[in-house]
Amino acid sequence: MKKSINIIMAISLLLSLTVCIAQTNNKKSESLKIYGNCAMCEKTIEKAGNLNNEATVDWNKDTKMAIISYDSLATSKEDILKRIALAGYDSDIFFAPDDTYANLPECCQYERAKKDAHNMESHDMKMVNDHSQHGAMSQDSQDKNALSSVFENYFTLKDALVKTDRPLASTSAEGLLKSVKEVQMNKLPMDVHMVWMKVIENLNEDLAGMVATKDVGKQRDYFMSLSKNMYEVMKVSKSQTPVYYQFCPMANGGKGANWLSRDEVIKNPYYGAQMLSCGNTVETIN
């Protein structure tokens, strides 16, 4: 018995050492410039970049340099810097969205690098990565491959609500949720990726709610928020064919609500047959 226990302990120790060695081999550390001003910036940058057991960021407000340590099998330098950019902070690789930067506290609004030059550098890097990973695949093809299933399932869901078919809407929402989770974000162009990371949590929450509820009215409430976020994605990723952003002034208790449609003819998903043609097209996305 004692011999068996010793063998088990030896095996456990060997497995632990193997895991530790693997983690050590996978660990990378790099020093990179991230723009910011103060201690508040430091807290935000590190919080955005840190990820349990995968990445840590140590940023110095005086030198503007960050030491990024990460498990290369679990994440990448680019993913870490994208999260930091989404929090409002530029690096020498990714530029933060203008609206996010504008919403930073005044003390945190650092002097930005010239945007045109910065974006050209990011574009050149993207083209190199695209060429090595996807050969001659065009940017439009990447969008289509990565998000086509998401858009297809969204329009199927919209049509189910036009029919006021709750079970079909629930099934369609489940299909859309599955396609959202299956999106390969590394295949998204940088501008699309940035928007996708901002909306994905809300997309998942709204779709999970639509799947769970047995009330078509609540499904339509979730669809309002869902459509707003889908519009943000569609707007930046574009479409092979025109997509119409439409508006019903009666929905949402008279506050109005939007949806996306491939059909220019109004078919209202918020009221169905009750007010099928209520609404108008407010924007055409090409």
CSV table of C-alpha atoms in Angstrom, one decimal:
chain,number,residue,atom,x,y,z
A,1,MET,CA,0.0,0.0,0.0
A,2,LYS,CA,2.8,2.4,1.0
A,3,LYS,CA,4.6,1.6,-2.3
A,4,SER,CA,1.4,2.4,-4.3
A,5,ILE,CA,1.1,5.8,-2.5
A,6,ASN,CA,4.8,6.6,-3.3
A,7,ILE,CA,4.3,5.8,-6.9
A,8,ILE,CA,1.2,8.0,-7.1
A,9,MET,CA,3.1,10.9,-5.4
A,10,ALA,CA,6.0,10.4,-7.8
A,11,ILE,CA,3.6,10.5,-10.9
A,12,SER,CA,1.9,13.6,-9.5
A,13,LEU,CA,5.2,15.3,-9.0
A,14,LEU,CA,6.3,14.4,-12.5
A,15,LEU,CA,3.1,15.8,-14.0
A,16,SER,CA,3.5,19.0,-12.0
A,17,LEU,CA,7.0,19.5,-13.2
A,18,THR,CA,5.9,18.9,-16.8
A,19,VAL,CA,3.2,21.5,-16.5
A,20,CYS,CA,5.6,24.0,-15.0
A,21,ILE,CA,8.2,23.4,-17.7
A,22,ALA,CA,5.6,23.8,-20.4
A,23,GLN,CA,4.3,27.1,-18.9
A,24,THR,CA,7.9,28.4,-18.7
A,25,ASN,CA,8.6,27.5,-22.3
A,26,ASN,CA,5.3,29.2,-23.4
A,27,LYS,CA,5.9,32.4,-21.4
A,28,LYS,CA,7.0,35.5,-23.3
A,29,SER,CA,7.9,39.0,-22.1
A,30,GLU,CA,8.1,42.1,-24.2
A,31,SER,CA,8.6,45.8,-23.6
A,32,LEU,CA,6.3,48.1,-25.6
A,33,LYS,CA,5.3,51.7,-25.6
A,34,ILE,CA,1.7,52.5,-24.6
A,35,TYR,CA,0.6,56.2,-24.4
A,36,GLY,CA,-0.9,57.6,-21.3
A,37,ASN,CA,-0.4,60.2,-18.6
A,38,CYS,CA,-1.0,59.4,-15.0
A,39,ALA,CA,-1.7,56.9,-12.2
A,40,MET,CA,-5.3,56.6,-13.3
A,41,CYS,CA,-4.1,55.7,-16.8
A,42,GLU,CA,-1.8,53.1,-15.3
A,43,LYS,CA,-4.7,51.4,-13.4
A,44,THR,CA,-6.9,51.3,-16.6
A,45,ILE,CA,-4.1,50.1,-18.9
A,46,GLU,CA,-3.1,47.3,-16.6
A,47,LYS,CA,-6.7,46.2,-15.8
A,48,ALA,CA,-7.5,46.1,-19.5
A,49,GLY,CA,-4.4,44.1,-20.4
A,50,ASN,CA,-4.2,41.7,-17.5
A,51,LEU,CA,-5.9,38.3,-17.9
A,52,ASN,CA,-5.8,35.6,-15.2
A,53,ASN,CA,-3.1,33.0,-15.8
A,54,GLU,CA,-2.6,34.3,-19.3
A,55,ALA,CA,-1.2,37.9,-19.3
A,56,THR,CA,0.1,40.6,-17.0
A,57,VAL,CA,0.9,44.2,-17.9
A,58,ASP,CA,3.2,46.5,-15.9
A,59,TRP,CA,3.1,50.1,-17.2
A,60,ASN,CA,5.3,52.9,-16.2
A,61,LYS,CA,3.7,56.4,-16.3
A,62,ASP,CA,7.0,58.2,-16.6
A,63,THR,CA,8.6,56.2,-19.4
A,64,LYS,CA,5.3,55.2,-21.0
A,65,MET,CA,6.8,51.7,-21.4
A,66,ALA,CA,4.9,48.5,-20.5
A,67,ILE,CA,6.4,45.1,-19.7
A,68,ILE,CA,3.9,42.6,-21.1
A,69,SER,CA,4.3,39.0,-19.9
A,70,TYR,CA,2.0,36.3,-21.4
A,71,ASP,CA,1.4,32.7,-22.2
A,72,SER,CA,1.9,32.5,-26.0
A,73,LEU,CA,-0.4,29.4,-26.3
A,74,ALA,CA,-3.3,31.2,-24.6
A,75,THR,CA,-3.0,34.7,-26.0
A,76,SER,CA,-0.8,37.1,-28.0
A,77,LYS,CA,0.8,40.5,-27.8
A,78,GLU,CA,-1.7,41.7,-30.4
A,79,ASP,CA,-4.8,40.6,-28.4
A,80,ILE,CA,-3.5,42.3,-25.2
A,81,LEU,CA,-2.8,45.6,-27.0
A,82,LYS,CA,-6.3,45.4,-28.7
A,83,ARG,CA,-7.9,45.2,-25.2
A,84,ILE,CA,-5.8,48.2,-24.1
A,85,ALA,CA,-6.7,50.1,-27.2
A,86,LEU,CA,-10.4,49.4,-26.6
A,87,ALA,CA,-9.9,51.0,-23.1
A,88,GLY,CA,-8.7,54.2,-24.9
A,89,TYR,CA,-4.9,53.9,-25.0
A,90,ASP,CA,-2.8,53.9,-28.1
A,91,SER,CA,0.3,51.8,-28.6
A,92,ASP,CA,2.7,51.7,-31.5
A,93,ILE,CA,0.6,48.9,-33.0
A,94,PHE,CA,-3.0,49.7,-32.4
A,95,PHE,CA,-4.9,53.1,-32.3
A,96,ALA,CA,-7.7,53.5,-29.8
A,97,PRO,CA,-11.2,54.4,-31.1
A,98,ASP,CA,-11.6,58.2,-31.2
A,99,ASP,CA,-14.8,58.1,-29.2
A,100,THR,CA,-13.2,56.0,-26.5
A,101,TYR,CA,-10.2,58.3,-26.3
A,102,ALA,CA,-12.6,61.4,-26.1
A,103,ASN,CA,-14.4,59.8,-23.1
A,104,LEU,CA,-11.3,59.4,-21.0
A,105,PRO,CA,-11.0,61.8,-18.0
A,106,GLU,CA,-9.3,65.1,-19.0
A,107,CYS,CA,-6.2,64.2,-17.0
A,108,CYS,CA,-5.8,61.0,-19.0
A,109,GLN,CA,-6.1,62.5,-22.5
A,110,TYR,CA,-2.5,62.1,-23.5
A,111,GLU,CA,-1.0,63.6,-26.6
A,112,ARG,CA,-1.6,61.2,-29.5
A,113,ALA,CA,0.7,60.3,-32.3
A,114,LYS,CA,-0.2,61.6,-35.7
A,115,LYS,CA,-3.1,59.4,-36.6
A,116,ASP,CA,-2.6,59.2,-40.4
A,117,ALA,CA,1.0,57.9,-39.9
A,118,HIS,CA,-0.1,55.6,-37.1
A,119,ASN,CA,-2.9,54.1,-39.0
A,120,MET,CA,-0.7,53.5,-42.1
A,121,GLU,CA,1.7,51.6,-39.9
A,122,SER,CA,-1.1,49.5,-38.5
A,123,HIS,CA,-2.4,48.9,-42.0
A,124,ASP,CA,1.0,47.8,-43.3
A,125,MET,CA,1.3,45.4,-40.4
A,126,LYS,CA,-2.2,44.0,-41.1
A,127,MET,CA,-1.4,43.5,-44.7
A,128,VAL,CA,1.8,41.5,-43.8
A,129,ASN,CA,-0.2,39.3,-41.4
A,130,ASP,CA,-3.0,38.8,-43.9
A,131,HIS,CA,-0.6,37.8,-46.6
A,132,SER,CA,1.2,35.3,-44.5
A,133,GLN,CA,-2.0,33.7,-43.0
A,134,HIS,CA,-4.4,33.9,-45.9
A,135,GLY,CA,-2.4,34.2,-49.1
A,136,ALA,CA,-4.2,36.1,-51.7
A,137,MET,CA,-7.5,36.3,-49.8
A,138,SER,CA,-9.0,39.7,-50.0
A,139,GLN,CA,-10.2,41.8,-47.0
A,140,ASP,CA,-13.8,41.4,-48.3
A,141,SER,CA,-13.4,37.7,-48.4
A,142,GLN,CA,-12.2,37.6,-44.8
A,143,ASP,CA,-15.2,39.6,-43.7
A,144,LYS,CA,-17.5,37.3,-45.6
A,145,ASN,CA,-16.0,34.1,-44.2
A,146,ALA,CA,-15.9,35.3,-40.6
A,147,LEU,CA,-19.3,37.1,-40.3
A,148,SER,CA,-21.5,35.8,-43.1
A,149,SER,CA,-23.1,33.2,-40.8
A,150,VAL,CA,-23.8,35.9,-38.2
A,151,PHE,CA,-25.6,38.1,-40.6
A,152,GLU,CA,-27.5,35.2,-42.2
A,153,ASN,CA,-28.8,34.1,-38.8
A,154,TYR,CA,-29.7,37.7,-37.8
A,155,PHE,CA,-31.9,38.1,-40.9
A,156,THR,CA,-33.6,34.7,-40.2
A,157,LEU,CA,-34.3,35.9,-36.6
A,158,LYS,CA,-35.7,39.1,-37.9
A,159,ASP,CA,-38.1,37.3,-40.3
A,160,ALA,CA,-39.3,35.1,-37.4
A,161,LEU,CA,-40.3,38.2,-35.4
A,162,VAL,CA,-42.0,39.6,-38.5
A,163,LYS,CA,-44.2,36.4,-38.4
A,164,THR,CA,-44.6,36.8,-34.6
A,165,ASP,CA,-43.4,33.2,-34.3
A,166,ARG,CA,-41.9,32.9,-30.9
A,167,PRO,CA,-40.7,29.3,-31.1
A,168,LEU,CA,-39.0,30.0,-34.5
A,169,ALA,CA,-37.5,33.2,-33.0
A,170,SER,CA,-36.1,31.2,-30.1
A,171,THR,CA,-34.6,28.6,-32.5
A,172,SER,CA,-33.2,31.4,-34.7
A,173,ALA,CA,-31.7,33.2,-31.8
A,174,GLU,CA,-30.1,30.0,-30.7
A,175,GLY,CA,-28.6,29.6,-34.2
A,176,LEU,CA,-27.3,33.2,-34.1
A,177,LEU,CA,-25.8,32.7,-30.7
A,178,LYS,CA,-23.9,29.7,-32.0
A,179,SER,CA,-22.6,31.6,-35.0
A,180,VAL,CA,-21.5,34.5,-32.8
A,181,LYS,CA,-19.5,32.1,-30.6
A,182,GLU,CA,-17.9,30.5,-33.6
A,183,VAL,CA,-16.6,33.7,-35.1
A,184,GLN,CA,-12.8,33.4,-35.7
A,185,MET,CA,-11.7,36.9,-34.6
A,186,ASN,CA,-8.2,36.5,-35.9
A,187,LYS,CA,-9.8,36.6,-39.4
A,188,LEU,CA,-11.5,39.9,-38.9
A,189,PRO,CA,-9.8,43.1,-40.2
A,190,MET,CA,-8.6,45.4,-37.4
A,191,ASP,CA,-11.4,47.9,-37.6
A,192,VAL,CA,-14.1,45.2,-37.6
A,193,HIS,CA,-12.3,43.3,-34.8
A,194,MET,CA,-12.3,46.5,-32.6
A,195,VAL,CA,-16.1,46.9,-33.0
A,196,TRP,CA,-16.7,43.2,-32.5
A,197,MET,CA,-14.9,43.2,-29.2
A,198,LYS,CA,-17.0,46.1,-28.0
A,199,VAL,CA,-20.4,44.5,-28.8
A,200,ILE,CA,-19.8,40.7,-28.4
A,201,GLU,CA,-20.8,40.6,-24.7
A,202,ASN,CA,-24.1,42.4,-25.3
A,203,LEU,CA,-24.8,40.2,-28.3
A,204,ASN,CA,-24.4,37.1,-26.2
A,205,GLU,CA,-26.6,38.5,-23.4
A,206,ASP,CA,-29.4,39.6,-25.7
A,207,LEU,CA,-29.4,36.3,-27.6
A,208,ALA,CA,-29.4,34.2,-24.4
A,209,GLY,CA,-32.4,36.2,-23.2
A,210,MET,CA,-34.2,35.6,-26.4
A,211,VAL,CA,-33.6,31.9,-26.3
A,212,ALA,CA,-34.8,31.6,-22.7
A,213,THR,CA,-38.0,33.7,-22.8
A,214,LYS,CA,-41.4,32.4,-23.8
A,215,ASP,CA,-42.7,35.9,-24.4
A,216,VAL,CA,-42.5,37.2,-27.9
A,217,GLY,CA,-42.8,40.8,-26.5
A,218,LYS,CA,-39.6,40.3,-24.5
A,219,GLN,CA,-37.9,38.7,-27.5
A,220,ARG,CA,-38.7,42.0,-29.4
A,221,ASP,CA,-37.2,44.0,-26.5
A,222,TYR,CA,-34.0,42.1,-26.7
A,223,PHE,CA,-34.1,42.4,-30.5
A,224,MET,CA,-33.9,46.3,-30.1
A,225,SER,CA,-30.6,46.1,-28.3
A,226,LEU,CA,-29.3,43.3,-30.6
A,227,SER,CA,-30.1,45.3,-33.7
A,228,LYS,CA,-28.3,48.4,-32.4
A,229,ASN,CA,-25.1,46.4,-31.9
A,230,MET,CA,-25.5,44.4,-35.1
A,231,TYR,CA,-25.7,47.8,-36.9
A,232,GLU,CA,-22.4,48.8,-35.5
A,233,VAL,CA,-20.8,45.7,-36.8
A,234,MET,CA,-22.5,45.8,-40.2
A,235,LYS,CA,-21.6,49.5,-40.7
A,236,VAL,CA,-17.8,48.8,-40.4
A,237,SER,CA,-17.7,45.4,-42.1
A,238,LYS,CA,-19.9,46.4,-45.0
A,239,SER,CA,-21.9,44.0,-47.1
A,240,GLN,CA,-21.8,42.4,-50.5
A,241,THR,CA,-25.4,43.6,-51.2
A,242,PRO,CA,-27.3,46.6,-49.8
A,243,VAL,CA,-28.6,46.4,-46.3
A,244,TYR,CA,-31.3,48.7,-45.1
A,245,TYR,CA,-31.3,50.2,-41.6
A,246,GLN,CA,-35.0,50.8,-40.8
A,247,PHE,CA,-36.9,52.5,-38.1
A,248,CYS,CA,-40.3,52.1,-36.4
A,249,PRO,CA,-41.5,55.2,-34.5
A,250,MET,CA,-44.1,53.3,-32.5
A,251,ALA,CA,-41.8,50.6,-31.0
A,252,ASN,CA,-40.2,50.8,-27.6
A,253,GLY,CA,-43.2,52.7,-26.0
A,254,GLY,CA,-43.2,55.4,-28.7
A,255,LYS,CA,-39.4,56.0,-28.4
A,256,GLY,CA,-38.8,54.1,-31.7
A,257,ALA,CA,-36.5,51.3,-32.5
A,258,ASN,CA,-34.4,50.2,-35.5
A,259,TRP,CA,-33.6,46.9,-37.3
A,260,LEU,CA,-31.6,45.7,-40.3
A,261,SER,CA,-33.1,44.2,-43.4
A,262,ARG,CA,-32.1,43.0,-46.8
A,263,ASP,CA,-35.5,44.0,-48.2
A,264,GLU,CA,-36.2,47.7,-48.8
A,265,VAL,CA,-39.9,47.1,-48.3
A,266,ILE,CA,-40.8,47.6,-44.7
A,267,LYS,CA,-41.7,44.4,-42.8
A,268,ASN,CA,-41.9,45.4,-39.2
A,269,PRO,CA,-40.4,42.9,-36.7
A,270,TYR,CA,-41.7,44.7,-33.7
A,271,TYR,CA,-45.4,44.5,-34.6
A,272,GLY,CA,-45.7,41.9,-37.3
A,273,ALA,CA,-49.1,41.6,-39.0
A,274,GLN,CA,-50.5,44.3,-36.6
A,275,MET,CA,-48.5,47.1,-38.3
A,276,LEU,CA,-46.5,45.3,-40.9
A,277,SER,CA,-45.6,48.3,-43.0
A,278,CYS,CA,-45.0,50.8,-40.1
A,279,GLY,CA,-41.6,52.4,-40.4
A,280,ASN,CA,-39.1,53.7,-43.0
A,281,THR,CA,-35.6,53.2,-44.2
A,282,VAL,CA,-33.2,55.7,-42.5
A,283,GLU,CA,-29.9,54.5,-44.0
A,284,THR,CA,-28.6,52.2,-46.8
A,285,ILE,CA,-25.4,50.3,-46.0
A,286,ASN,CA,-23.4,49.3,-49.1
